[in-house]
């Protein structure tokens, strides 16, 4: 019996597994296929970007400790051609490893040894956010706040004619803040907007994504826009450039 995924069959989704441990790769492949996903193992770990382009998957499960180049490098390479969700699966448990995963373009992080139920929850959540029930309802829509424009179909933010591309998590974070501009949004609500699986998310990952969105807004010329209310959450203040403490 095929599993249906919020109105669509799971077998429409292709998942690329980049893992040099054959046993772990096999476990992930078998479990994903059991749930109806099309799973592919990267066979040439020297040319992972090429394999990604050839397969064009909807999601990537990416190890960090790989031969030739590490997972951070390949995440950056994939980001040059795609915004598909990338979930790191690694034996590295350090906080800085998780920070680097997000800063290099990853969407989520799972530590080994992992529980397969957590892997599937994160995979389903990422696919919902990217392509399913919670994906942007109208690709032609443009969300605008005081001249700042957000384009859902391209994951691009624009200010005064200048544009920058956002990762999926950066996009969902900024979208949530823009929809509630000039109001503080709780950390819990932002985590829910990003992943929809609050119990499985490291709170530090939200902090990293906030910093990344702040930096991208600053590169466009908007400073001090996202402010912090300690112990509560964040707000997007739309008096661009006025300077606010956070």
Short mmCIF file of C-alpha atoms in Angstrom, two decimals:
data_model
loop_
_atom_site.label_atom_id
_atom_site.label_comp_id
_atom_site.label_asym_id
_atom_site.label_seq_id
_atom_site.Cartn_x
_atom_site.Cartn_y
_atom_site.Cartn_z
CA UNK A 1 0.00 0.00 0.00
CA UNK A 2 1.45 3.37 -1.03
CA UNK A 3 1.72 6.09 1.60
CA UNK A 4 0.16 9.41 0.61
CA UNK A 5 1.92 12.60 1.60
CA UNK A 6 -0.55 15.43 2.17
CA UNK A 7 -2.51 14.62 -0.96
CA UNK A 8 0.47 13.53 -3.06
CA UNK A 9 2.22 10.20 -3.37
CA UNK A 10 5.58 10.02 -1.66
CA UNK A 11 7.08 8.33 -4.73
CA UNK A 12 7.15 11.73 -6.48
CA UNK A 13 9.97 12.76 -4.13
CA UNK A 14 13.59 11.89 -4.93
CA UNK A 15 16.10 11.83 -2.07
CA UNK A 16 19.87 11.75 -2.56
CA UNK A 17 21.93 10.03 0.15
CA UNK A 18 25.55 11.22 0.37
CA UNK A 19 27.20 8.82 2.82
CA UNK A 20 30.49 6.92 2.60
CA UNK A 21 29.47 4.30 5.16
CA UNK A 22 27.75 1.64 3.06
CA UNK A 23 25.87 0.18 6.02
CA UNK A 24 24.38 3.50 7.08
CA UNK A 25 23.58 4.43 3.48
CA UNK A 26 21.81 1.10 3.06
CA UNK A 27 19.74 1.56 6.20
CA UNK A 28 18.63 5.03 5.09
CA UNK A 29 17.90 3.84 1.55
CA UNK A 30 15.84 0.86 2.73
CA UNK A 31 13.82 2.93 5.20
CA UNK A 32 13.09 5.72 2.72
CA UNK A 33 11.96 3.24 0.08
CA UNK A 34 9.78 1.50 2.64
CA UNK A 35 7.90 4.79 2.96
CA UNK A 36 7.61 5.12 -0.80
CA UNK A 37 10.36 7.64 -1.54
CA UNK A 38 12.75 7.29 -4.47
CA UNK A 39 16.20 7.08 -2.90
CA UNK A 40 19.54 7.41 -4.64
CA UNK A 41 23.03 6.84 -3.24
CA UNK A 42 25.84 9.08 -4.43
CA UNK A 43 28.22 6.65 -6.15
CA UNK A 44 31.01 9.08 -7.04
CA UNK A 45 32.08 11.00 -3.93
CA UNK A 46 34.56 13.02 -5.98
CA UNK A 47 31.79 14.60 -8.05
CA UNK A 48 28.79 14.96 -5.75
CA UNK A 49 27.57 18.18 -7.37
CA UNK A 50 27.48 16.46 -10.75
CA UNK A 51 25.45 13.60 -9.31
CA UNK A 52 23.07 16.08 -7.71
CA UNK A 53 22.51 17.86 -11.03
CA UNK A 54 21.95 14.53 -12.81
CA UNK A 55 19.45 13.19 -10.26
CA UNK A 56 17.86 16.57 -9.40
CA UNK A 57 16.55 15.35 -6.02
CA UNK A 58 13.96 17.09 -3.87
CA UNK A 59 16.08 16.60 -0.72
CA UNK A 60 19.62 15.59 0.27
CA UNK A 61 20.82 13.63 3.31
CA UNK A 62 24.46 14.68 3.61
CA UNK A 63 27.29 13.34 5.78
CA UNK A 64 30.11 15.68 6.87
CA UNK A 65 33.09 13.31 7.08
CA UNK A 66 33.52 12.38 3.43
CA UNK A 67 36.60 11.55 1.36
CA UNK A 68 38.11 14.22 -0.90
CA UNK A 69 35.93 17.13 0.34
CA UNK A 70 33.76 17.40 3.45
CA UNK A 71 30.00 17.83 3.56
CA UNK A 72 30.24 21.58 4.23
CA UNK A 73 32.03 22.02 0.89
CA UNK A 74 29.46 19.96 -1.00
CA UNK A 75 26.59 21.80 0.67
CA UNK A 76 28.00 25.09 -0.62
CA UNK A 77 28.43 23.58 -4.08
CA UNK A 78 24.83 22.34 -4.19
CA UNK A 79 23.61 25.74 -3.07
CA UNK A 80 25.06 27.26 -6.23
CA UNK A 81 22.52 25.32 -8.29
CA UNK A 82 19.59 24.52 -5.97
CA UNK A 83 17.62 25.45 -2.85
CA UNK A 84 16.52 21.85 -2.25
CA UNK A 85 16.44 21.00 1.48
CA UNK A 86 19.74 19.62 2.79
CA UNK A 87 19.75 17.67 6.04
CA UNK A 88 23.15 16.87 7.53
CA UNK A 89 23.49 13.40 9.08
CA UNK A 90 26.75 13.23 11.02
CA UNK A 91 28.55 11.61 13.92
CA UNK A 92 29.85 15.05 14.87
CA UNK A 93 27.91 16.20 17.92
CA UNK A 94 29.64 19.51 18.60
CA UNK A 95 27.61 22.68 18.65
CA UNK A 96 29.99 24.41 16.23
CA UNK A 97 29.54 21.62 13.69
CA UNK A 98 25.81 22.26 13.73
CA UNK A 99 26.40 25.99 13.44
CA UNK A 100 28.71 25.45 10.45
CA UNK A 101 26.15 23.18 8.81
CA UNK A 102 23.54 25.93 8.92
CA UNK A 103 26.00 28.66 7.92
CA UNK A 104 27.09 26.65 4.89
CA UNK A 105 23.51 26.36 3.65
CA UNK A 106 22.08 23.33 5.45
CA UNK A 107 18.46 23.23 6.60
CA UNK A 108 18.67 20.74 9.46
CA UNK A 109 21.05 18.46 11.37
CA UNK A 110 20.74 14.89 12.66
CA UNK A 111 23.42 13.31 14.84
CA UNK A 112 24.54 9.68 14.62
CA UNK A 113 23.54 7.28 15.95
CA UNK A 114 20.11 8.37 14.82
CA UNK A 115 16.59 7.09 15.34
CA UNK A 116 14.88 6.36 12.02
CA UNK A 117 11.62 7.90 13.23
CA UNK A 118 13.42 11.22 13.76
CA UNK A 119 15.00 10.98 10.31
CA UNK A 120 11.61 10.40 8.70
CA UNK A 121 9.98 13.20 10.71
CA UNK A 122 12.63 15.66 9.56
CA UNK A 123 12.45 14.45 5.94
CA UNK A 124 8.65 14.79 5.88
CA UNK A 125 8.80 18.21 7.54
CA UNK A 126 11.38 19.51 5.04
CA UNK A 127 9.36 18.21 2.08
CA UNK A 128 6.15 19.73 3.46
CA UNK A 129 7.89 23.08 3.78
CA UNK A 130 9.49 22.91 0.38
CA UNK A 131 6.85 21.29 -1.78
CA UNK A 132 3.79 20.16 0.14
CA UNK A 133 1.06 21.43 2.39
CA UNK A 134 3.02 24.34 3.84
CA UNK A 135 4.76 25.46 0.66
CA UNK A 136 3.94 28.97 -0.51
CA UNK A 137 0.41 28.85 -1.87
CA UNK A 138 0.96 31.13 -4.86
CA UNK A 139 4.33 31.32 -6.50
CA UNK A 140 3.44 34.61 -8.17
CA UNK A 141 2.72 36.29 -4.85
CA UNK A 142 5.11 38.90 -3.53
CA UNK A 143 5.15 39.78 0.14
CA UNK A 144 6.08 43.42 0.72
CA UNK A 145 6.73 45.42 3.89
CA UNK A 146 7.80 49.06 3.68
CA UNK A 147 9.62 48.52 0.40
CA UNK A 148 11.19 45.18 1.34
CA UNK A 149 10.01 42.51 -1.12
CA UNK A 150 10.00 38.74 -0.65
CA UNK A 151 9.44 36.44 -3.64
CA UNK A 152 8.26 32.93 -2.60
CA UNK A 153 8.87 31.19 -5.94
CA UNK A 154 12.54 32.19 -6.08
CA UNK A 155 13.35 32.58 -2.37
CA UNK A 156 14.68 36.04 -3.12
CA UNK A 157 14.49 39.18 -0.99
CA UNK A 158 14.75 42.57 -2.68
CA UNK A 159 15.40 46.09 -1.40
CA UNK A 160 15.72 49.14 -3.64
CA UNK A 161 16.45 47.05 -6.71
CA UNK A 162 19.10 44.88 -5.07
CA UNK A 163 18.40 41.19 -4.54
CA UNK A 164 19.86 38.33 -2.54
CA UNK A 165 18.93 34.66 -2.46
CA UNK A 166 17.77 32.94 0.73
CA UNK A 167 17.96 29.33 1.86
CA UNK A 168 14.64 27.70 2.66
CA UNK A 169 14.98 28.25 6.40
CA UNK A 170 16.07 31.86 5.92
CA UNK A 171 13.06 32.38 3.68
CA UNK A 172 10.55 30.91 6.15
CA UNK A 173 12.07 32.89 9.01
CA UNK A 174 11.91 36.21 7.16
CA UNK A 175 8.44 35.42 5.81
CA UNK A 176 7.15 34.83 9.35
CA UNK A 177 8.72 38.04 10.65
CA UNK A 178 7.44 40.10 7.71
CA UNK A 179 3.89 38.81 8.13
CA UNK A 180 4.01 40.02 11.74
CA UNK A 181 6.18 43.09 11.17
CA UNK A 182 6.77 45.37 14.17
CA UNK A 183 5.54 42.64 16.53
CA UNK A 184 7.64 40.27 18.61
CA UNK A 185 7.30 36.67 17.45
CA UNK A 186 8.13 33.96 19.98
CA UNK A 187 11.04 31.60 19.37
CA UNK A 188 8.59 28.70 19.56
CA UNK A 189 6.43 30.16 16.78
CA UNK A 190 9.47 30.76 14.59
CA UNK A 191 10.73 27.20 15.16
CA UNK A 192 7.30 25.93 14.21
CA UNK A 193 7.29 28.07 11.06
CA UNK A 194 10.69 26.73 10.05
CA UNK A 195 10.47 23.03 10.83
CA UNK A 196 7.03 22.11 12.11
CA UNK A 197 8.69 19.54 14.39
CA UNK A 198 9.63 21.66 17.42
CA UNK A 199 10.69 18.71 19.57
CA UNK A 200 13.38 17.75 17.05
CA UNK A 201 14.95 21.20 16.58
CA UNK A 202 18.01 22.59 18.30
CA UNK A 203 17.17 26.08 19.55
CA UNK A 204 20.66 27.22 18.61
CA UNK A 205 19.83 26.59 14.94
CA UNK A 206 17.21 29.36 15.07
CA UNK A 207 19.80 31.78 16.46
CA UNK A 208 22.15 30.96 13.59
CA UNK A 209 19.45 31.53 10.98
CA UNK A 210 18.48 34.87 12.54
CA UNK A 211 22.11 35.99 12.31
CA UNK A 212 22.28 34.92 8.67
CA UNK A 213 19.10 36.81 7.74
CA UNK A 214 20.36 39.89 9.59
CA UNK A 215 23.60 39.73 7.61
CA UNK A 216 21.80 39.40 4.28
CA UNK A 217 19.54 42.37 5.09
CA UNK A 218 22.62 44.38 6.04
CA UNK A 219 24.21 43.50 2.70
CA UNK A 220 21.13 45.01 1.03
CA UNK A 221 21.52 48.17 3.12
CA UNK A 222 18.98 47.47 5.88
CA UNK A 223 20.62 47.51 9.31
CA UNK A 224 19.25 46.84 12.80
CA UNK A 225 16.01 45.45 11.37
CA UNK A 226 15.69 42.23 13.38
CA UNK A 227 15.77 42.87 17.11
CA UNK A 228 15.81 40.46 20.02
CA UNK A 229 13.62 40.35 23.10
CA UNK A 230 15.67 38.17 25.41
CA UNK A 231 13.85 35.11 26.65
CA UNK A 232 10.98 35.69 24.22
CA UNK A 233 11.75 36.05 20.53
CA UNK A 234 12.40 38.44 17.65
CA UNK A 235 10.75 41.28 15.76
CA UNK A 236 11.26 42.85 12.34
CA UNK A 237 11.16 46.61 12.82
CA UNK A 238 10.35 48.37 9.57
CA UNK A 239 11.77 51.82 10.33
CA UNK A 240 14.77 50.89 8.23
CA UNK A 241 18.07 52.40 9.31
CA UNK A 242 16.75 54.20 12.37
CA UNK A 243 18.83 52.03 14.71
CA UNK A 244 17.28 49.92 17.46
CA UNK A 245 18.75 48.08 20.36
CA UNK A 246 18.26 44.34 20.42
#
